[in-house]
Structure formats: structure tokens, C-alpha cells
PDB file of C-alpha atoms in Angstrom:
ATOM      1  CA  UNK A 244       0.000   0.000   0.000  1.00 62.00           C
ATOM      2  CA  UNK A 245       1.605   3.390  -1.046  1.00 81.00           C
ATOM      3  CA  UNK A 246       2.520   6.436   1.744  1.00 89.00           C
ATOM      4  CA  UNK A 247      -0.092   8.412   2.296  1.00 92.00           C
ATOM      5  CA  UNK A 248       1.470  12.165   1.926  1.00 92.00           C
ATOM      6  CA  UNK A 249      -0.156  15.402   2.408  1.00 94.00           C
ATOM      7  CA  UNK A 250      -0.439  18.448  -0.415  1.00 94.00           C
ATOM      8  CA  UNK A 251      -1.585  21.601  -1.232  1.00 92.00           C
ATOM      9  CA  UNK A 252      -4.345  21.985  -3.989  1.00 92.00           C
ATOM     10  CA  UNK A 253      -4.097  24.384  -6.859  1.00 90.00           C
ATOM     11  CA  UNK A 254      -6.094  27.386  -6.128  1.00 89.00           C
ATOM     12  CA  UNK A 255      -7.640  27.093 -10.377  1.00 90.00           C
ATOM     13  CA  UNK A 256      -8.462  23.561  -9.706  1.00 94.00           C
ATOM     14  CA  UNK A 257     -10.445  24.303  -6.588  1.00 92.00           C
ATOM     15  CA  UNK A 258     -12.129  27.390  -8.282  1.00 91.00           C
ATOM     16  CA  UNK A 259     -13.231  25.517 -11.502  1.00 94.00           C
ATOM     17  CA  UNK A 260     -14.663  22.785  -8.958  1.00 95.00           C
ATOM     18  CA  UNK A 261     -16.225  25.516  -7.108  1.00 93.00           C
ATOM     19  CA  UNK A 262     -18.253  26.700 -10.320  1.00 94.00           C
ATOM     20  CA  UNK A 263     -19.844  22.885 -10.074  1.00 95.00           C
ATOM     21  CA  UNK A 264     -20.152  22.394  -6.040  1.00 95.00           C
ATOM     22  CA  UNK A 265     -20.234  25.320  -3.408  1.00 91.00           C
ATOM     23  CA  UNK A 266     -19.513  23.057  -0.444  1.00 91.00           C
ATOM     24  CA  UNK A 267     -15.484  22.955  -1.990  1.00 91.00           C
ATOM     25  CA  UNK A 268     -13.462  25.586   0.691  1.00 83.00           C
ATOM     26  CA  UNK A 269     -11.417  28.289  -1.071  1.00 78.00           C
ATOM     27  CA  UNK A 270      -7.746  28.148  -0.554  1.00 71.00           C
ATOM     28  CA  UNK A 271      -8.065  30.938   2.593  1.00 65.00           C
ATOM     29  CA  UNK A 272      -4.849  32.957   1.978  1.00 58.00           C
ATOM     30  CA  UNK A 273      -1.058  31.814   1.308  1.00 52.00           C
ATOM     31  CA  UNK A 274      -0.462  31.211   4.808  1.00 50.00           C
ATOM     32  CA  UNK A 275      -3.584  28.534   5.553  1.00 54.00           C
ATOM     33  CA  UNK A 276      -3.972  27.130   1.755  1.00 66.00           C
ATOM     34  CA  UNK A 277      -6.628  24.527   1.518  1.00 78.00           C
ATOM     35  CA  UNK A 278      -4.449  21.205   2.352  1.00 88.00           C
ATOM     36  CA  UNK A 279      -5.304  17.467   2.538  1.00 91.00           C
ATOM     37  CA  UNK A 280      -4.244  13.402   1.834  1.00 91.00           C
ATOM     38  CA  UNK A 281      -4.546  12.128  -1.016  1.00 91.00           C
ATOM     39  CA  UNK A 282      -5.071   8.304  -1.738  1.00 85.00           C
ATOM     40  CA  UNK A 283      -6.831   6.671  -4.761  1.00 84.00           C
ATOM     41  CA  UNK A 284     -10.308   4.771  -4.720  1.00 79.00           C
ATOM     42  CA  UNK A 285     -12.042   2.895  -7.341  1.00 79.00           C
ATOM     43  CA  UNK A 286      -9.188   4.078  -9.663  1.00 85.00           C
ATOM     44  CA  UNK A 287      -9.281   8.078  -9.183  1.00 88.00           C
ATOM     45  CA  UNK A 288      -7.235   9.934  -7.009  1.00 92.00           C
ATOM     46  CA  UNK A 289      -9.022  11.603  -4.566  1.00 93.00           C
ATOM     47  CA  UNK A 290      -7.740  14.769  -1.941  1.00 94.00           C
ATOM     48  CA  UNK A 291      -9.704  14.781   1.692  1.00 94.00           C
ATOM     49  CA  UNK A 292      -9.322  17.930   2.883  1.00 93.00           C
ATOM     50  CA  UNK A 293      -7.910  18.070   6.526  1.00 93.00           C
ATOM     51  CA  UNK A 294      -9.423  20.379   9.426  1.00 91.00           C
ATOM     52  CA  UNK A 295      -6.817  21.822  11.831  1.00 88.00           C
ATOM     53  CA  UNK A 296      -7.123  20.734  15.597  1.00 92.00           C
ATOM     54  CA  UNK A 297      -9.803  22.677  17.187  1.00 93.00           C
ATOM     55  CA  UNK A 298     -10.995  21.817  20.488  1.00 93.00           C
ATOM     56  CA  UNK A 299     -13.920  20.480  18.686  1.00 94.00           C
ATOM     57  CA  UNK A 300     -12.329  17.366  17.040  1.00 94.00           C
ATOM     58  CA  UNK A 301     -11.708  16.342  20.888  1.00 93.00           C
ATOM     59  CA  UNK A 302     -15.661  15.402  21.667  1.00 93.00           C
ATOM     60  CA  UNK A 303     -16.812  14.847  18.075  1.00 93.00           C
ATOM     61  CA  UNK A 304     -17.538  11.032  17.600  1.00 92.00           C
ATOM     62  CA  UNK A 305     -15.174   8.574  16.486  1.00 89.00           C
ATOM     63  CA  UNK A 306     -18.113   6.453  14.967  1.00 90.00           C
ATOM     64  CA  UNK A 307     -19.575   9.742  12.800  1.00 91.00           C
ATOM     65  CA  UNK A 308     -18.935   8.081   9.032  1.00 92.00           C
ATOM     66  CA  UNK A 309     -17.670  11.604   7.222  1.00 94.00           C
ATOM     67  CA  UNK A 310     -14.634  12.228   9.369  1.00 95.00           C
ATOM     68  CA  UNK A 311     -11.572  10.843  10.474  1.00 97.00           C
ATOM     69  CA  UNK A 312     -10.270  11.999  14.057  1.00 97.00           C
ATOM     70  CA  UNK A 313      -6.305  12.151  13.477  1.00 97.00           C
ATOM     71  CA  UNK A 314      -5.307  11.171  17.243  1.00 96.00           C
ATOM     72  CA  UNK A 315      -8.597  11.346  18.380  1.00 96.00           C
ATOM     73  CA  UNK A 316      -8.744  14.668  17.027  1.00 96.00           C
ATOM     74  CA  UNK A 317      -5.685  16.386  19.235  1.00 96.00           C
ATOM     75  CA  UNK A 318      -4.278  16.892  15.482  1.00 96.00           C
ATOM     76  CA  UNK A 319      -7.376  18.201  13.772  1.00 95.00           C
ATOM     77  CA  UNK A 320      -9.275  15.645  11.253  1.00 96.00           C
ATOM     78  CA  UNK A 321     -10.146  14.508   7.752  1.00 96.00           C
ATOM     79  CA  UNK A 322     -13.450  15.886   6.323  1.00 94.00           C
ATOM     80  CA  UNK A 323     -14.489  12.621   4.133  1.00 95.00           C
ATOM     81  CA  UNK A 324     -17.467  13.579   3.342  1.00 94.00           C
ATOM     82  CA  UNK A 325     -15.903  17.011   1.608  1.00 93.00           C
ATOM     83  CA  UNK A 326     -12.985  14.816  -0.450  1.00 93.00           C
ATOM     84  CA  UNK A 327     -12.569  15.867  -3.994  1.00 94.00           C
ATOM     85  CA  UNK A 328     -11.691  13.766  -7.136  1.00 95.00           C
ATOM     86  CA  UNK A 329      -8.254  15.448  -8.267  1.00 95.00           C
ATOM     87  CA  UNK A 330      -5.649  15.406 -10.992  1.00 95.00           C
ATOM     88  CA  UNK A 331      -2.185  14.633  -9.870  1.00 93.00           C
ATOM     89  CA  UNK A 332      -0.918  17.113 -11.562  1.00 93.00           C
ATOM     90  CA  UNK A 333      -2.883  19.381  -9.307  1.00 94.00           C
ATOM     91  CA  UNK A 334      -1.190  18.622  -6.370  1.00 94.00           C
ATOM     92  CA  UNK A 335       1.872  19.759  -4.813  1.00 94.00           C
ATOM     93  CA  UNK A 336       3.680  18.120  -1.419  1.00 94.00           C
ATOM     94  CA  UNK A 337       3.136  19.820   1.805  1.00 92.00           C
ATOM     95  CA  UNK A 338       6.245  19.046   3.608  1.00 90.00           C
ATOM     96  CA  UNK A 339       9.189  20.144   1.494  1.00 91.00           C
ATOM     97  CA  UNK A 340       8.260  23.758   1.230  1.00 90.00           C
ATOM     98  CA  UNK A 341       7.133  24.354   5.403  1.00 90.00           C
ATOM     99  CA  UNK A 342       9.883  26.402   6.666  1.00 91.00           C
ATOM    100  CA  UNK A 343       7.825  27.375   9.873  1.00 92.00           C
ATOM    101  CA  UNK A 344       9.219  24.527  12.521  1.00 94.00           C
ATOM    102  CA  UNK A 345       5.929  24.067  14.712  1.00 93.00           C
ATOM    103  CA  UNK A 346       3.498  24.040  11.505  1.00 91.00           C
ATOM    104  CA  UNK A 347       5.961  21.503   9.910  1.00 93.00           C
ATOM    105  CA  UNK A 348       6.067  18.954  13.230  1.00 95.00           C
ATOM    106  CA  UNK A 349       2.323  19.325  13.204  1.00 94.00           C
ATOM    107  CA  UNK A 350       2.231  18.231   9.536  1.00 94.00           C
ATOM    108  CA  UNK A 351       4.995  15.830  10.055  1.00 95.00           C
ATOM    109  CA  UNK A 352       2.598  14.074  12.996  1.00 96.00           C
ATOM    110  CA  UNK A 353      -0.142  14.290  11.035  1.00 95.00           C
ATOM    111  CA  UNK A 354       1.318  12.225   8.044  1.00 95.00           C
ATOM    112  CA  UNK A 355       2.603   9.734  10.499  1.00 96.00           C
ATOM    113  CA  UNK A 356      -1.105   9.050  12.500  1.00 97.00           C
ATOM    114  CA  UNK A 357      -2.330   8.886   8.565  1.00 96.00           C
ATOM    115  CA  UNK A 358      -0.120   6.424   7.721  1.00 95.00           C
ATOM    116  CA  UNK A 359      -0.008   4.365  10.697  1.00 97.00           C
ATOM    117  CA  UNK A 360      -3.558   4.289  10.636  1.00 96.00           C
ATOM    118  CA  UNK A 361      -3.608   4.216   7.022  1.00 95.00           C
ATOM    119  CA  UNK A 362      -6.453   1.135   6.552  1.00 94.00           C
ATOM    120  CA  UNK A 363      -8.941   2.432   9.237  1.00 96.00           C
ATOM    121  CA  UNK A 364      -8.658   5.556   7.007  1.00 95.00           C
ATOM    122  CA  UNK A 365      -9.021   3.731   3.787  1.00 92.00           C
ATOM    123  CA  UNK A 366     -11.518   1.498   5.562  1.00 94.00           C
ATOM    124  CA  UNK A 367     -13.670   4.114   6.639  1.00 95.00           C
ATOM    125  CA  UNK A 368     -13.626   5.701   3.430  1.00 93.00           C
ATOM    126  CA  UNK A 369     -14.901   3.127   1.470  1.00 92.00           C
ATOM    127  CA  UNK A 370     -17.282   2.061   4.114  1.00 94.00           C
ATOM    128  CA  UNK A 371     -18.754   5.981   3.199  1.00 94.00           C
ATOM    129  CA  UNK A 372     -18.311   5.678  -0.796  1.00 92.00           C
ATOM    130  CA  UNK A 373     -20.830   3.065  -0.384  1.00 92.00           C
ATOM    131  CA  UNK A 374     -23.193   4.446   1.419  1.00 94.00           C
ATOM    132  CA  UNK A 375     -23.163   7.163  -0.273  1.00 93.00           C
ATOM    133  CA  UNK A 376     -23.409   5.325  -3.837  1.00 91.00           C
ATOM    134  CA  UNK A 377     -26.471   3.416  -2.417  1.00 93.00           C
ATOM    135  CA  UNK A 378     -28.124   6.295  -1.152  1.00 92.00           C
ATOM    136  CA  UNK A 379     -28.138   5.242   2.546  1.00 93.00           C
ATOM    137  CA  UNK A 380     -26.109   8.153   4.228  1.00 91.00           C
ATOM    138  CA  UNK A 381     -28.425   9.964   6.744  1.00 90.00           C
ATOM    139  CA  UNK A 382     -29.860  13.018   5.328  1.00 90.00           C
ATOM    140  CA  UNK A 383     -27.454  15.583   7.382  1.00 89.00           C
ATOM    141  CA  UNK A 384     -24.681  13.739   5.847  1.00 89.00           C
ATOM    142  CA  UNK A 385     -25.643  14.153   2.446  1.00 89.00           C
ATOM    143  CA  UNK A 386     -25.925  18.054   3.085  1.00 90.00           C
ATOM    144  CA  UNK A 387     -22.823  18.453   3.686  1.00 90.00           C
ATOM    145  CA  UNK A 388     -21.503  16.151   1.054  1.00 93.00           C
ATOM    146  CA  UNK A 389     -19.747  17.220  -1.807  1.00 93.00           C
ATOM    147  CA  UNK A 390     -21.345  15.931  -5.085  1.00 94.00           C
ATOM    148  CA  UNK A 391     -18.612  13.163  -5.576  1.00 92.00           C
ATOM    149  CA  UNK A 392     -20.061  12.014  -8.815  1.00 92.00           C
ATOM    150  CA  UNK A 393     -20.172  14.938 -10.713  1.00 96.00           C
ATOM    151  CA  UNK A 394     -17.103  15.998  -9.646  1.00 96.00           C
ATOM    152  CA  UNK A 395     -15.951  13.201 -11.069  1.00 94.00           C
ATOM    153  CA  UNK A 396     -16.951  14.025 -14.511  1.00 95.00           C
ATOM    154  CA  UNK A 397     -15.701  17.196 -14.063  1.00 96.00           C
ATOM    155  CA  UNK A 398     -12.091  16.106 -12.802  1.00 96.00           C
ATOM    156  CA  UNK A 399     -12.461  14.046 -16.248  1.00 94.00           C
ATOM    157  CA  UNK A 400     -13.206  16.990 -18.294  1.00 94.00           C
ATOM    158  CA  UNK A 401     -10.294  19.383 -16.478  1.00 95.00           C
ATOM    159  CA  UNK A 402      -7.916  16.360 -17.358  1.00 91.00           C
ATOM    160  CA  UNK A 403      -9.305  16.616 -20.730  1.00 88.00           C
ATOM    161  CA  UNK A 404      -8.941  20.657 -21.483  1.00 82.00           C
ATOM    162  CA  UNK A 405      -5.242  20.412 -19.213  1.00 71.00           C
ATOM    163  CA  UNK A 406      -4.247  18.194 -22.496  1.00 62.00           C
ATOM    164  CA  UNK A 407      -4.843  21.010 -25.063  1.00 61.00           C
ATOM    165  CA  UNK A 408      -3.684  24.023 -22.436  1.00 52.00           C
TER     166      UNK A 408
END
């Protein structure tokens, strides 16, 4: 099974997906860009944004199926249910270009919970594809779901016009 890394999104990317699915966060500002892990299911690469630790994460519920508490939340979480179908060539590794030392041990933690934990993550993911491709998430799930199917296509059709740019 491959390293899970974490990477920064390209702000046109998440714009053009945007145009498609308002529940996609902007890239805040060049300090806080929009970052996430990226791992492939049923053949597309997909980037699940991460949250970072808020006291929140701490008493939110292990069980709920659209996140992922990364050390039981003490180092924020992964939003599943906001994950994003995304070109490779879209994405660009986190920890080479952190020059900040305690923003860099955070993301250096965070990559090693992800990736010792790697199959709970991957578990828990598909456990939520399916629900959500048979219709049986709970409705305040599917709110704040991102429209994974159509996003699809549209990943499809930037990969298409990035050919011809």
C-alpha cells in the first residue's frame, strides 16, 4: 500500500470545482492554503481535505462516518465527506516547502497518525463511498456532502482541457 502524503491543492483547480459544487473551501490565503491526503479509490485519485485541531475534534464522535479523528482529534481531522476527485498534476507536497518549525512537526505528525492508521482511514472511506453510492447516508450527511459524482466528470473533463492548455 503506497505512503499516504499530504499536499496543497491548486487554487484554479479548486475554483473551476467551485463553479460545479459550493460546499469545496477556497484556498483561505497563502499562509492557511486549503491542504489534505490524497489516496486513490475505485481508480481516481481523490484529496480529503484536513481540518486543523480545534478543540472540537476532541468530543466529536469517532463512529460519525464523514470524518476521520487524526489522534482522536488532538491533530485536527479529515473531512471525508468534503474529499474531492483530483488530478495529480494538481497537487503539490506539503512538507518540502514548510519552513515554519511548529506548523511543519504538526504536519509531520499528522502524516505519520495517517499512515499508521492508514487502513482504518481507507476502511472508513470506502465504508462511506458506499453508502453514499447506495443512497443510505443519513440526510445531514448528504448536506454536507460534496457531489462526488459529478465531480468526477468534471475532474475528467479538467484532465481533458489540461491536455490542449
Amino acid at each position: 500500500m503506497k505512503t499516504l502524503k499530504i499536499y496543497y491543492i491548486d487554487d484554479s483547480y479548486i475554483n473551476y470545482l467551485r463553479e460545479y459544487d459550493k460546499r469545496i473551501a477556497y484556498n483561505k490565503r497563502k499562509t492557511r492554503p486549503y491542504i489534505g491526503v490524497v489516496y486513490t479509490f475505485n481508480n481516481q485519485t481523490y484529496f480529503a481535505p484536513l481540518a486543523s485541531p480545534k478543540p472540537k475534534h476532541l468530543t466529536m464522535n469517532e463512529k460519525a462516518i464523514d470524518i476521520f479523528k487524526i489522534k482522536d482529534g488532538e491533530l485536527g481531522i479529515v473531512n471525508i465527506n468534503n474529499m474531492i476527485p483530483t488530478p495529480p498534476s494538481c497537487l503539490t507536497e506539503v512538507l518540502p516547502l514548510i519552513k515554519e518549525e511548529k506548523y511543519r512537526n504538526l504536519i509531520i505528525n499528522q502524516t505519520t497518525f495517517l499512515n499508521d492508521n492508514k487502513r482504518k482511514l481507507l476502511s472508513k472511506v470506502k465504508r462511506f463511498m458506499l453508502q453514499y453510492d447506495k443512497d443510505y447516508l443519513p440526510e445531514r450527511n448528504k448536506e454536507r456532502c460534496c457531489d462526488f459524482k459529478l465531480l468526477e466528470e468534471k475532474c475528467k473533463e479538467y484532465q481533458k482541457e489540461e491536455i490542449f492548455i
